[in-house]
mmCIF file of C-alpha atoms in Angstrom:
data_model
loop_
_atom_site.group_PDB
_atom_site.id
_atom_site.type_symbol
_atom_site.label_atom_id
_atom_site.label_comp_id
_atom_site.label_asym_id
_atom_site.label_seq_id
_atom_site.Cartn_x
_atom_site.Cartn_y
_atom_site.Cartn_z
ATOM 1 C CA MET A 688 0.043 -0.046 0.386
ATOM 2 C CA LEU A 689 3.106 1.800 1.285
ATOM 3 C CA ALA A 690 4.271 1.915 -3.315
ATOM 4 C CA GLN A 691 0.963 2.555 -4.164
ATOM 5 C CA GLY A 692 0.529 5.187 -2.271
ATOM 6 C CA GLN A 693 -2.071 4.578 -0.094
ATOM 7 C CA LEU A 694 -0.570 6.402 2.697
ATOM 8 C CA ASP A 695 -3.690 6.958 4.946
ATOM 9 C CA GLU A 696 -4.546 2.751 4.844
ATOM 10 C CA ALA A 697 -1.002 1.883 4.928
ATOM 11 C CA GLU A 698 -0.672 3.725 8.120
ATOM 12 C CA THR A 699 -3.573 2.187 9.195
ATOM 13 C CA THR A 700 -1.694 -1.034 8.891
ATOM 14 C CA PHE A 701 1.350 -0.622 10.535
ATOM 15 C CA ARG A 702 -0.491 0.549 13.591
ATOM 16 C CA ARG A 703 -2.201 -2.219 14.236
ATOM 17 C CA ALA A 704 0.703 -4.189 13.489
ATOM 18 C CA LEU A 705 2.454 -2.008 15.975
ATOM 19 C CA GLU A 706 -0.165 -3.118 18.959
ATOM 20 C CA LEU A 707 0.189 -6.711 17.717
ATOM 21 C CA ASP A 708 3.883 -7.127 18.065
ATOM 22 C CA PRO A 709 5.299 -3.027 19.913
ATOM 23 C CA ASP A 710 8.699 -4.824 19.351
ATOM 24 C CA HIS A 711 9.156 -5.603 15.334
ATOM 25 C CA ALA A 712 11.582 -2.954 14.528
ATOM 26 C CA GLU A 713 11.118 -3.738 10.866
ATOM 27 C CA THR A 714 7.514 -2.598 11.029
ATOM 28 C CA HIS A 715 8.278 0.548 13.264
ATOM 29 C CA ASN A 716 11.140 1.353 9.780
ATOM 30 C CA ASN A 717 8.434 1.386 7.519
ATOM 31 C CA LEU A 718 6.252 3.423 9.257
ATOM 32 C CA GLY A 719 8.821 5.817 9.581
ATOM 33 C CA ASN A 720 9.164 5.659 5.878
ATOM 34 C CA LEU A 721 5.744 6.413 5.452
ATOM 35 C CA LEU A 722 5.410 9.253 8.413
ATOM 36 C CA ARG A 723 8.654 10.976 6.088
ATOM 37 C CA ALA A 724 6.478 10.766 3.046
ATOM 38 C CA GLN A 725 3.331 11.870 4.809
ATOM 39 C CA GLY A 726 5.809 14.943 5.634
ATOM 40 C CA LYS A 727 5.460 14.561 8.962
ATOM 41 C CA PHE A 728 9.121 14.843 9.529
ATOM 42 C CA ASP A 729 9.066 15.047 13.556
ATOM 43 C CA GLN A 730 7.097 11.389 13.790
ATOM 44 C CA ALA A 731 9.204 10.029 11.326
ATOM 45 C CA VAL A 732 12.316 10.410 13.609
ATOM 46 C CA GLU A 733 10.759 8.873 16.402
ATOM 47 C CA SER A 734 9.767 6.294 14.507
ATOM 48 C CA PHE A 735 12.764 5.381 13.302
ATOM 49 C CA GLY A 736 14.408 5.669 17.158
ATOM 50 C CA HIS A 737 11.957 3.088 17.605
ATOM 51 C CA ALA A 738 13.232 1.054 15.572
ATOM 52 C CA LEU A 739 16.547 1.577 16.474
ATOM 53 C CA ALA A 740 16.267 1.064 20.013
ATOM 54 C CA ARG A 741 14.877 -2.201 18.991
ATOM 55 C CA ARG A 742 17.373 -3.422 16.314
ATOM 56 C CA PRO A 743 20.540 -1.016 16.683
ATOM 57 C CA ASP A 744 21.949 -2.935 13.483
ATOM 58 C CA LEU A 745 19.597 -2.171 11.359
ATOM 59 C CA VAL A 746 21.164 -0.569 8.751
ATOM 60 C CA GLU A 747 18.010 0.490 6.595
ATOM 61 C CA ALA A 748 16.686 2.260 9.995
ATOM 62 C CA HIS A 749 20.064 4.438 10.238
ATOM 63 C CA ALA A 750 19.538 5.473 6.982
ATOM 64 C CA ASN A 751 16.268 6.733 7.258
ATOM 65 C CA LEU A 752 16.977 8.182 9.726
ATOM 66 C CA GLY A 753 19.042 10.458 8.427
ATOM 67 C CA ASN A 754 16.961 10.455 5.396
ATOM 68 C CA ALA A 755 14.148 12.275 7.796
ATOM 69 C CA LEU A 756 16.836 14.408 9.937
ATOM 70 C CA LYS A 757 17.556 15.676 6.660
ATOM 71 C CA SER A 758 14.069 16.320 5.465
ATOM 72 C CA ARG A 759 13.654 19.030 8.647
ATOM 73 C CA GLY A 760 16.971 20.113 8.098
ATOM 74 C CA ASP A 761 19.150 18.546 11.011
ATOM 75 C CA MET A 762 22.106 18.178 8.590
ATOM 76 C CA ASP A 763 24.758 17.694 11.200
ATOM 77 C CA ASN A 764 22.431 14.816 12.837
ATOM 78 C CA ALA A 765 21.833 13.234 9.507
ATOM 79 C CA VAL A 766 25.371 13.299 8.475
ATOM 80 C CA GLU A 767 25.722 11.306 11.823
ATOM 81 C CA SER A 768 23.079 8.872 11.042
ATOM 82 C CA PHE A 769 24.580 8.346 7.621
ATOM 83 C CA ARG A 770 27.973 7.422 9.235
ATOM 84 C CA ARG A 771 26.295 4.586 11.699
ATOM 85 C CA ALA A 772 24.634 2.333 8.465
ATOM 86 C CA LEU A 773 27.830 2.757 6.953
ATOM 87 C CA ASP A 774 29.763 1.846 9.642
ATOM 88 C CA ILE A 775 27.522 -1.658 9.675
ATOM 89 C CA ASP A 776 27.142 -1.657 5.798
ATOM 90 C CA PRO A 777 30.229 0.062 4.510
ATOM 91 C CA GLU A 778 28.973 -0.807 0.724
ATOM 92 C CA ASN A 779 26.014 0.767 0.821
ATOM 93 C CA ALA A 780 25.425 2.449 -2.392
ATOM 94 C CA GLU A 781 22.382 4.104 -1.257
ATOM 95 C CA THR A 782 23.896 5.709 1.973
ATOM 96 C CA HIS A 783 26.509 6.724 0.491
ATOM 97 C CA TRP A 784 24.592 8.652 -2.036
ATOM 98 C CA ASN A 785 22.453 10.348 0.486
ATOM 99 C CA LEU A 786 25.299 11.332 2.426
ATOM 100 C CA ALA A 787 26.799 13.004 -0.507
ATOM 101 C CA GLN A 788 23.653 15.174 -0.925
ATOM 102 C CA VAL A 789 23.670 16.367 2.857
ATOM 103 C CA LEU A 790 27.759 16.998 2.826
ATOM 104 C CA LEU A 791 26.895 18.836 -0.618
ATOM 105 C CA LEU A 792 24.380 20.955 1.042
ATOM 106 C CA GLN A 793 26.563 21.663 3.703
ATOM 107 C CA GLY A 794 29.342 23.006 1.740
ATOM 108 C CA ARG A 795 31.568 20.666 2.354
ATOM 109 C CA LEU A 796 32.519 20.189 -1.202
ATOM 110 C CA ARG A 797 35.719 17.815 -1.334
ATOM 111 C CA GLU A 798 33.451 15.440 1.205
ATOM 112 C CA GLY A 799 30.625 15.742 -0.874
ATOM 113 C CA TRP A 800 32.103 15.160 -4.197
ATOM 114 C CA SER A 801 33.820 11.153 -3.285
ATOM 115 C CA GLU A 802 30.448 10.128 -1.988
ATOM 116 C CA TYR A 803 28.900 11.428 -5.274
ATOM 117 C CA GLU A 804 30.733 8.939 -7.153
ATOM 118 C CA TRP A 805 28.411 6.263 -4.938
ATOM 119 C CA ARG A 806 26.225 7.317 -7.379
ATOM 120 C CA THR A 807 26.762 4.662 -10.721
ATOM 121 C CA LYS A 808 25.570 2.095 -8.349
ATOM 122 C CA CYS A 809 22.537 3.082 -6.282
ATOM 123 C CA GLY A 810 18.597 1.633 -7.975
ATOM 124 C CA ASP A 811 17.631 5.584 -9.183
ATOM 125 C CA PHE A 812 20.691 5.473 -11.328
ATOM 126 C CA ARG A 813 20.778 2.111 -13.391
ATOM 127 C CA SER A 814 19.003 2.956 -16.376
ATOM 128 C CA MET A 815 21.883 5.362 -17.683
ATOM 129 C CA ILE A 816 24.662 3.990 -19.211
ATOM 130 C CA TRP A 817 28.294 3.867 -17.266
ATOM 131 C CA ASN A 818 29.463 1.759 -19.838
ATOM 132 C CA VAL A 819 31.426 3.786 -21.866
ATOM 133 C CA ASP A 820 34.388 2.776 -23.086
ATOM 134 C CA GLY A 821 37.991 3.841 -22.657
ATOM 135 C CA PRO A 822 40.524 4.818 -19.846
ATOM 136 C CA LYS A 823 38.048 7.464 -17.196
ATOM 137 C CA TRP A 824 40.058 10.313 -17.293
ATOM 138 C CA ASP A 825 41.895 11.578 -14.122
ATOM 139 C CA GLY A 826 41.988 14.692 -14.520
ATOM 140 C CA GLY A 827 45.550 15.553 -15.502
ATOM 141 C CA ASP A 828 47.277 17.028 -18.466
ATOM 142 C CA LEU A 829 45.549 15.969 -22.386
ATOM 143 C CA ASP A 830 48.409 16.622 -24.546
ATOM 144 C CA GLY A 831 46.678 17.173 -27.484
ATOM 145 C CA LYS A 832 44.009 14.020 -26.473
ATOM 146 C CA THR A 833 40.185 13.933 -27.260
ATOM 147 C CA ILE A 834 38.407 13.205 -24.316
ATOM 148 C CA LEU A 835 34.445 12.758 -24.412
ATOM 149 C CA LEU A 836 32.833 14.304 -21.629
ATOM 150 C CA TYR A 837 29.063 12.348 -21.547
ATOM 151 C CA ALA A 838 25.578 13.658 -20.012
ATOM 152 C CA GLU A 839 24.287 11.456 -17.171
ATOM 153 C CA GLN A 840 21.792 13.029 -16.057
ATOM 154 C CA GLY A 841 18.922 16.149 -16.543
ATOM 155 C CA LEU A 842 19.250 18.692 -18.926
ATOM 156 C CA GLY A 843 20.240 21.068 -15.609
ATOM 157 C CA ASP A 844 22.512 19.394 -15.059
ATOM 158 C CA THR A 845 24.384 18.501 -18.455
ATOM 159 C CA LEU A 846 23.576 22.484 -18.616
ATOM 160 C CA GLN A 847 25.866 23.786 -15.016
ATOM 161 C CA PHE A 848 28.307 20.669 -15.613
ATOM 162 C CA ILE A 849 29.288 21.961 -18.856
ATOM 163 C CA ARG A 850 31.017 25.207 -17.871
ATOM 164 C CA TYR A 851 34.017 22.835 -17.709
ATOM 165 C CA ALA A 852 34.588 22.047 -21.446
ATOM 166 C CA ARG A 853 36.612 25.281 -21.316
ATOM 167 C CA GLY A 854 38.610 24.297 -18.896
ATOM 168 C CA ILE A 855 39.872 20.680 -19.555
ATOM 169 C CA ALA A 856 40.075 22.518 -23.575
ATOM 170 C CA GLN A 857 42.987 24.189 -22.163
ATOM 171 C CA LYS A 858 44.517 21.703 -20.710
ATOM 172 C CA GLY A 859 45.437 20.467 -24.228
ATOM 173 C CA GLY A 860 42.966 18.464 -24.920
ATOM 174 C CA GLU A 861 39.891 18.128 -28.230
ATOM 175 C CA VAL A 862 36.252 18.042 -26.219
ATOM 176 C CA VAL A 863 33.815 16.044 -27.573
ATOM 177 C CA VAL A 864 29.939 15.818 -25.894
ATOM 178 C CA LYS A 865 27.581 13.293 -25.511
ATOM 179 C CA CYS A 866 24.550 14.767 -24.951
ATOM 180 C CA LEU A 867 20.241 15.002 -26.131
ATOM 181 C CA PRO A 868 20.048 15.679 -29.606
ATOM 182 C CA ALA A 869 17.667 18.377 -27.940
ATOM 183 C CA LEU A 870 20.886 19.930 -26.073
ATOM 184 C CA SER A 871 23.188 20.132 -28.869
ATOM 185 C CA ALA A 872 23.216 23.218 -30.428
ATOM 186 C CA LEU A 873 23.750 25.019 -27.286
ATOM 187 C CA ILE A 874 26.186 22.768 -25.847
ATOM 188 C CA GLN A 875 28.233 23.734 -28.963
ATOM 189 C CA THR A 876 28.237 27.288 -28.131
ATOM 190 C CA ALA A 877 30.026 26.431 -24.505
ATOM 191 C CA PRO A 878 33.996 27.065 -24.539
ATOM 192 C CA GLY A 879 36.094 24.203 -25.185
ATOM 193 C CA VAL A 880 33.627 22.138 -27.204
ATOM 194 C CA ALA A 881 35.123 20.897 -30.814
ATOM 195 C CA ARG A 882 32.080 18.409 -30.950
ATOM 196 C CA VAL A 883 28.682 17.347 -29.944
ATOM 197 C CA VAL A 884 27.593 13.859 -30.869
ATOM 198 C CA SER A 885 24.271 12.124 -30.042
ATOM 199 C CA ARG A 886 25.628 8.885 -30.009
ATOM 200 C CA ILE A 887 28.836 7.199 -30.148
ATOM 201 C CA ASP A 888 30.147 4.838 -32.437
ATOM 202 C CA ARG A 889 33.429 4.252 -34.609
ATOM 203 C CA SER A 890 33.316 7.654 -36.115
ATOM 204 C CA VAL A 891 33.596 9.326 -32.678
ATOM 205 C CA PRO A 892 37.459 8.336 -31.521
ATOM 206 C CA TYR A 893 38.993 9.729 -28.008
ATOM 207 C CA GLU A 894 41.094 8.188 -25.685
ATOM 208 C CA VAL A 895 39.712 9.303 -22.344
ATOM 209 C CA GLN A 896 36.515 9.791 -21.074
ATOM 210 C CA ALA A 897 34.796 11.511 -18.134
ATOM 211 C CA SER A 898 30.815 12.220 -16.627
ATOM 212 C CA LEU A 899 29.608 15.278 -16.896
ATOM 213 C CA ALA A 900 28.489 14.913 -13.714
ATOM 214 C CA SER A 901 31.782 13.779 -12.207
ATOM 215 C CA LEU A 902 33.599 16.301 -13.388
ATOM 216 C CA PRO A 903 33.491 18.212 -10.005
ATOM 217 C CA HIS A 904 35.471 15.389 -8.364
ATOM 218 C CA ILE A 905 38.012 14.545 -11.093
ATOM 219 C CA LEU A 906 39.108 18.439 -10.556
ATOM 220 C CA GLY A 907 39.014 18.643 -6.986
ATOM 221 C CA THR A 908 35.750 21.616 -6.933
ATOM 222 C CA GLU A 909 35.582 23.789 -4.066
ATOM 223 C CA GLU A 910 33.323 26.779 -3.756
ATOM 224 C CA GLU A 911 36.960 28.960 -4.335
ATOM 225 C CA THR A 912 37.255 27.011 -7.007
ATOM 226 C CA THR A 913 34.357 27.099 -9.026
ATOM 227 C CA PRO A 914 34.271 27.537 -12.492
ATOM 228 C CA ALA A 915 31.846 30.614 -13.057
ATOM 229 C CA ASP A 916 33.185 32.319 -15.659
ATOM 230 C CA VAL A 917 29.559 33.107 -17.594
ATOM 231 C CA PRO A 918 28.359 33.832 -19.995
ATOM 232 C CA TYR A 919 29.771 30.362 -21.225
ATOM 233 C CA LEU A 920 26.449 29.606 -23.171
ATOM 234 C CA THR A 921 25.557 31.575 -26.297
ATOM 235 C CA ALA A 922 21.591 32.679 -27.313
ATOM 236 C CA ASP A 923 21.509 32.397 -31.098
ATOM 237 C CA GLN A 924 22.179 36.230 -32.547
ATOM 238 C CA ASP A 925 19.356 36.198 -35.342
ATOM 239 C CA ARG A 926 16.737 34.938 -32.905
ATOM 240 C CA VAL A 927 17.788 37.562 -30.161
ATOM 241 C CA GLU A 928 16.846 39.816 -32.976
ATOM 242 C CA THR A 929 13.596 37.973 -33.869
ATOM 243 C CA TRP A 930 12.660 37.879 -30.166
ATOM 244 C CA ARG A 931 13.337 41.411 -28.928
ATOM 245 C CA ARG A 932 11.074 43.151 -31.710
ATOM 246 C CA HIS A 933 8.439 40.498 -31.060
ATOM 247 C CA LEU A 934 8.300 41.642 -27.093
ATOM 248 C CA GLY A 935 8.801 44.964 -27.396
ATOM 249 C CA ASP A 936 10.826 47.092 -25.146
ATOM 250 C CA THR A 937 7.486 48.317 -22.753
ATOM 251 C CA GLY A 938 7.483 47.683 -19.353
ATOM 252 C CA PHE A 939 9.561 45.288 -17.078
ATOM 253 C CA ARG A 940 10.110 42.096 -19.022
ATOM 254 C CA VAL A 941 9.610 39.183 -16.318
ATOM 255 C CA GLY A 942 10.170 35.223 -17.883
ATOM 256 C CA ILE A 943 8.741 32.831 -15.116
ATOM 257 C CA ASN A 944 8.573 29.319 -14.743
ATOM 258 C CA TRP A 945 6.753 27.020 -12.073
ATOM 259 C CA GLN A 946 6.884 23.865 -12.914
ATOM 260 C CA GLY A 947 9.498 20.958 -13.426
ATOM 261 C CA SER A 948 9.047 16.939 -15.376
ATOM 262 C CA PRO A 949 6.316 15.187 -12.819
ATOM 263 C CA SER A 950 8.952 12.574 -13.687
ATOM 264 C CA TYR A 951 11.116 13.534 -11.352
ATOM 265 C CA LYS A 952 11.053 12.338 -8.056
ATOM 266 C CA ALA A 953 11.178 15.321 -5.692
ATOM 267 C CA ASP A 954 9.225 17.942 -8.395
ATOM 268 C CA TRP A 955 6.506 18.203 -5.623
ATOM 269 C CA ASN A 956 9.205 19.272 -3.185
ATOM 270 C CA ARG A 957 10.640 21.890 -6.176
ATOM 271 C CA SER A 958 7.114 23.063 -8.420
ATOM 272 C CA MET A 959 4.724 25.504 -7.263
ATOM 273 C CA ALA A 960 1.677 26.673 -8.348
ATOM 274 C CA LEU A 961 1.314 29.845 -11.124
ATOM 275 C CA ARG A 962 -0.882 31.656 -9.044
ATOM 276 C CA PHE A 963 1.740 32.635 -5.837
ATOM 277 C CA PHE A 964 2.810 34.638 -8.796
ATOM 278 C CA GLU A 965 0.014 37.032 -9.009
ATOM 279 C CA PRO A 966 1.099 39.237 -6.029
ATOM 280 C CA LEU A 967 3.919 40.133 -9.011
ATOM 281 C CA ALA A 968 1.490 40.626 -11.263
ATOM 282 C CA LYS A 969 -0.288 43.475 -9.768
ATOM 283 C CA VAL A 970 2.995 45.184 -9.118
ATOM 284 C CA PRO A 971 2.927 48.215 -12.100
ATOM 285 C CA GLY A 972 4.627 47.692 -15.072
ATOM 286 C CA VAL A 973 5.605 44.179 -14.696
ATOM 287 C CA ARG A 974 5.249 41.891 -17.464
ATOM 288 C CA LEU A 975 4.796 37.931 -16.419
ATOM 289 C CA ILE A 976 5.863 36.420 -19.947
ATOM 290 C CA SER A 977 5.767 32.572 -19.564
ATOM 291 C CA LEU A 978 8.974 30.133 -20.067
ATOM 292 C CA GLN A 979 7.221 27.075 -19.198
ATOM 293 C CA LYS A 980 6.934 24.416 -22.414
ATOM 294 C CA LYS A 981 4.412 21.430 -21.568
ATOM 295 C CA ASN A 982 3.692 20.281 -17.711
ATOM 296 C CA GLY A 983 1.894 23.198 -16.094
ATOM 297 C CA LEU A 984 0.593 24.949 -18.932
ATOM 298 C CA GLU A 985 -2.668 24.249 -18.011
ATOM 299 C CA GLN A 986 -2.907 26.681 -15.033
ATOM 300 C CA LEU A 987 -2.326 29.132 -17.763
ATOM 301 C CA GLU A 988 -6.303 28.439 -18.478
ATOM 302 C CA ASP A 989 -7.510 29.091 -14.395
ATOM 303 C CA LEU A 990 -5.260 32.649 -13.790
ATOM 304 C CA PRO A 991 -6.569 34.365 -10.410
ATOM 305 C CA GLU A 992 -9.525 36.939 -11.853
ATOM 306 C CA GLY A 993 -7.283 40.374 -13.095
ATOM 307 C CA MET A 994 -3.914 38.239 -13.521
ATOM 308 C CA SER A 995 -2.419 38.218 -16.053
ATOM 309 C CA VAL A 996 0.727 36.256 -18.347
ATOM 310 C CA GLU A 997 1.723 36.594 -21.659
ATOM 311 C CA THR A 998 2.908 33.404 -23.886
ATOM 312 C CA LEU A 999 4.788 33.255 -26.487
ATOM 313 C CA GLY A 1000 2.958 31.559 -29.172
ATOM 314 C CA ASP A 1001 2.825 27.590 -30.331
ATOM 315 C CA ASP A 1002 5.800 27.888 -32.096
ATOM 316 C CA PHE A 1003 7.790 28.885 -29.373
ATOM 317 C CA ASP A 1004 10.762 25.949 -28.773
ATOM 318 C CA GLU A 1005 8.809 23.800 -30.612
ATOM 319 C CA GLY A 1006 11.798 22.844 -33.074
ATOM 320 C CA PRO A 1007 14.514 19.936 -32.523
ATOM 321 C CA ASP A 1008 16.802 21.881 -30.506
ATOM 322 C CA ALA A 1009 15.571 22.189 -26.982
ATOM 323 C CA PHE A 1010 16.182 26.315 -25.136
ATOM 324 C CA ILE A 1011 17.105 27.918 -28.408
ATOM 325 C CA ASP A 1012 14.219 30.364 -28.515
ATOM 326 C CA THR A 1013 14.326 30.729 -24.529
ATOM 327 C CA ALA A 1014 18.143 31.408 -24.618
ATOM 328 C CA ALA A 1015 16.978 33.966 -26.950
ATOM 329 C CA VAL A 1016 13.877 35.126 -25.264
ATOM 330 C CA MET A 1017 16.042 35.527 -22.103
ATOM 331 C CA MET A 1018 18.504 38.380 -23.382
ATOM 332 C CA SER A 1019 15.634 40.807 -23.921
ATOM 333 C CA LEU A 1020 13.893 39.790 -20.392
ATOM 334 C CA ASP A 1021 14.438 42.421 -17.500
ATOM 335 C CA LEU A 1022 14.540 39.492 -15.052
ATOM 336 C CA ILE A 1023 13.876 35.868 -14.909
ATOM 337 C CA ILE A 1024 12.102 33.778 -12.145
ATOM 338 C CA SER A 1025 12.046 29.964 -11.744
ATOM 339 C CA SER A 1026 11.488 27.325 -10.015
ATOM 340 C CA ASP A 1027 14.409 24.541 -9.779
ATOM 341 C CA THR A 1028 14.988 23.461 -13.633
ATOM 342 C CA SER A 1029 16.406 24.179 -16.497
ATOM 343 C CA ILE A 1030 15.606 27.036 -16.915
ATOM 344 C CA ALA A 1031 17.680 28.436 -14.304
ATOM 345 C CA HIS A 1032 20.578 26.502 -15.016
ATOM 346 C CA LEU A 1033 19.895 28.441 -18.206
ATOM 347 C CA ALA A 1034 19.758 31.486 -17.599
ATOM 348 C CA GLY A 1035 22.798 31.479 -14.961
ATOM 349 C CA ALA A 1036 24.379 30.048 -18.297
ATOM 350 C CA LEU A 1037 23.497 33.352 -20.420
ATOM 351 C CA ALA A 1038 24.997 35.127 -17.351
ATOM 352 C CA GLN A 1039 20.582 36.873 -17.607
ATOM 353 C CA PRO A 1040 19.133 38.278 -13.887
ATOM 354 C CA VAL A 1041 17.610 35.173 -12.653
ATOM 355 C CA TRP A 1042 15.906 34.784 -8.990
ATOM 356 C CA THR A 1043 15.459 31.256 -8.114
ATOM 357 C CA LEU A 1044 12.958 29.533 -5.764
ATOM 358 C CA LEU A 1045 13.714 26.992 -3.378
ATOM 359 C CA PRO A 1046 12.116 24.564 -1.226
ATOM 360 C CA PHE A 1047 13.067 24.499 2.689
ATOM 361 C CA VAL A 1048 15.329 21.724 1.812
ATOM 362 C CA PRO A 1049 16.849 22.132 -1.710
ATOM 363 C CA ASP A 1050 18.634 20.212 -3.977
ATOM 364 C CA TRP A 1051 22.239 19.277 -3.268
ATOM 365 C CA ARG A 1052 23.822 22.005 -5.338
ATOM 366 C CA TRP A 1053 22.103 25.176 -3.602
ATOM 367 C CA MET A 1054 23.938 24.221 0.106
ATOM 368 C CA LEU A 1055 22.208 25.968 2.721
ATOM 369 C CA GLU A 1056 20.514 29.218 4.251
ATOM 370 C CA ARG A 1057 23.114 31.838 2.019
ATOM 371 C CA GLY A 1058 21.342 34.421 -1.168
ATOM 372 C CA ASP A 1059 24.115 33.817 -4.014
ATOM 373 C CA THR A 1060 24.960 30.693 -5.348
ATOM 374 C CA PRO A 1061 29.255 29.922 -6.479
ATOM 375 C CA TRP A 1062 27.558 28.827 -9.781
ATOM 376 C CA TYR A 1063 26.280 31.026 -11.143
ATOM 377 C CA PRO A 1064 27.238 34.663 -10.483
ATOM 378 C CA THR A 1065 23.696 36.804 -12.049
ATOM 379 C CA MET A 1066 21.457 34.271 -9.766
ATOM 380 C CA ARG A 1067 19.992 35.421 -6.646
ATOM 381 C CA LEU A 1068 18.380 32.129 -4.643
ATOM 382 C CA PHE A 1069 14.562 32.992 -2.495
ATOM 383 C CA ARG A 1070 13.801 30.425 0.223
ATOM 384 C CA GLN A 1071 11.426 28.469 1.954
ATOM 385 C CA GLN A 1072 11.702 29.094 6.015
ATOM 386 C CA THR A 1073 9.692 26.779 6.523
ATOM 387 C CA HIS A 1074 8.101 23.359 4.953
ATOM 388 C CA GLY A 1075 5.790 24.442 1.718
ATOM 389 C CA ASP A 1076 6.000 28.195 2.305
ATOM 390 C CA TRP A 1077 5.873 29.899 -0.787
ATOM 391 C CA PRO A 1078 3.057 32.390 0.323
ATOM 392 C CA GLY A 1079 6.149 33.850 2.017
ATOM 393 C CA VAL A 1080 8.930 33.283 -0.562
ATOM 394 C CA PHE A 1081 6.546 35.309 -3.005
ATOM 395 C CA SER A 1082 6.208 37.842 -0.633
ATOM 396 C CA ARG A 1083 10.039 38.378 -0.169
ATOM 397 C CA VAL A 1084 10.619 38.424 -3.978
ATOM 398 C CA GLU A 1085 7.632 40.991 -4.354
ATOM 399 C CA ASN A 1086 9.365 43.225 -2.455
ATOM 400 C CA ALA A 1087 12.561 42.876 -4.166
ATOM 401 C CA LEU A 1088 11.064 43.171 -7.385
ATOM 402 C CA LEU A 1089 9.886 46.765 -6.125
ATOM 403 C CA GLN A 1090 13.525 47.588 -4.999
ATOM 404 C CA ARG A 1091 15.006 46.837 -8.019
ATOM 405 C CA MET A 1092 11.817 48.568 -10.158
ATOM 406 C CA GLY A 1093 12.593 51.303 -7.798
ATOM 407 C CA ARG A 1094 9.676 51.557 -6.108
#
């Protein structure tokens, strides 16, 4: 029932089971997982504690406790729980992966990148291709060798980590990038990229290879050494001019994005309803312009009374290349405000002003508490102060927008 999303029924079943056998550690552990899925993090922590009181060697309960502590923002104790799990089962890839995310959130980058490499052994990544032939690059000089960099995860990850191509080319290598065909045109504009391919065959010779997401680990990236020279992607100039004429120069033009792909398992945490943008739409002179594609567009049909959001037509980014029009439109906007999606990464890579809206516990790359990010100098972060508090986020965004406009 828990796996099927029937949370209330599952909770009833687990509690009845505990009435019959209060000392069954696995049931306490399962109840804890259910409570965490319901957002009842304090109760989840308590349930995992009951499980561990009965079975201190239950590795799953230590790891699950770590995730519950992370969810409520208790990062130091989460790290301790993950390390206890690894004391019992040092080869548990999922626990290493979870530990990596907390370490990176804390800004403990070198430790985090090392743990991050365990992702290749995790179930969530089994559908990805790890059997790229050829020796792995160790970060050294390339001396004329061709290096294959391949994208393994989502669009946002590819847009974020392609920044490393410039420095790798400066090590004397010819950089070939394998990524989704939809990103080929954009990735080809990145400094240092010699060639972009959508698949690997004999026509793509190379001597060494590396995953884009492994580059921070390979190169030992710390906050102060994060390659942050922006822009490192470039919009097509002809399209820039076309969209500039289309948009016109009236008003304060704000591109918005509110929802990511529902297939991402944490999308419920990062996406928000379009209606939360209503206070921004009411600021005199502001034009809200939708950068949303596919998911979430139905919300445009049910806007609060008086709220207006401009759309860019059915042909907007409808070709084979993702983001070509989006990148061009961004160059004519005064500001981009986005949920934690590839739109935010693209705006940052283009060095456009972008405000990224984050949940209480965000994705690892945004760290904690700070309002900026070493990845994107032109990005400002707005964070939930409590779980689910998007209205509070938008209240601060509205104030910041008024200040930006000199109000």
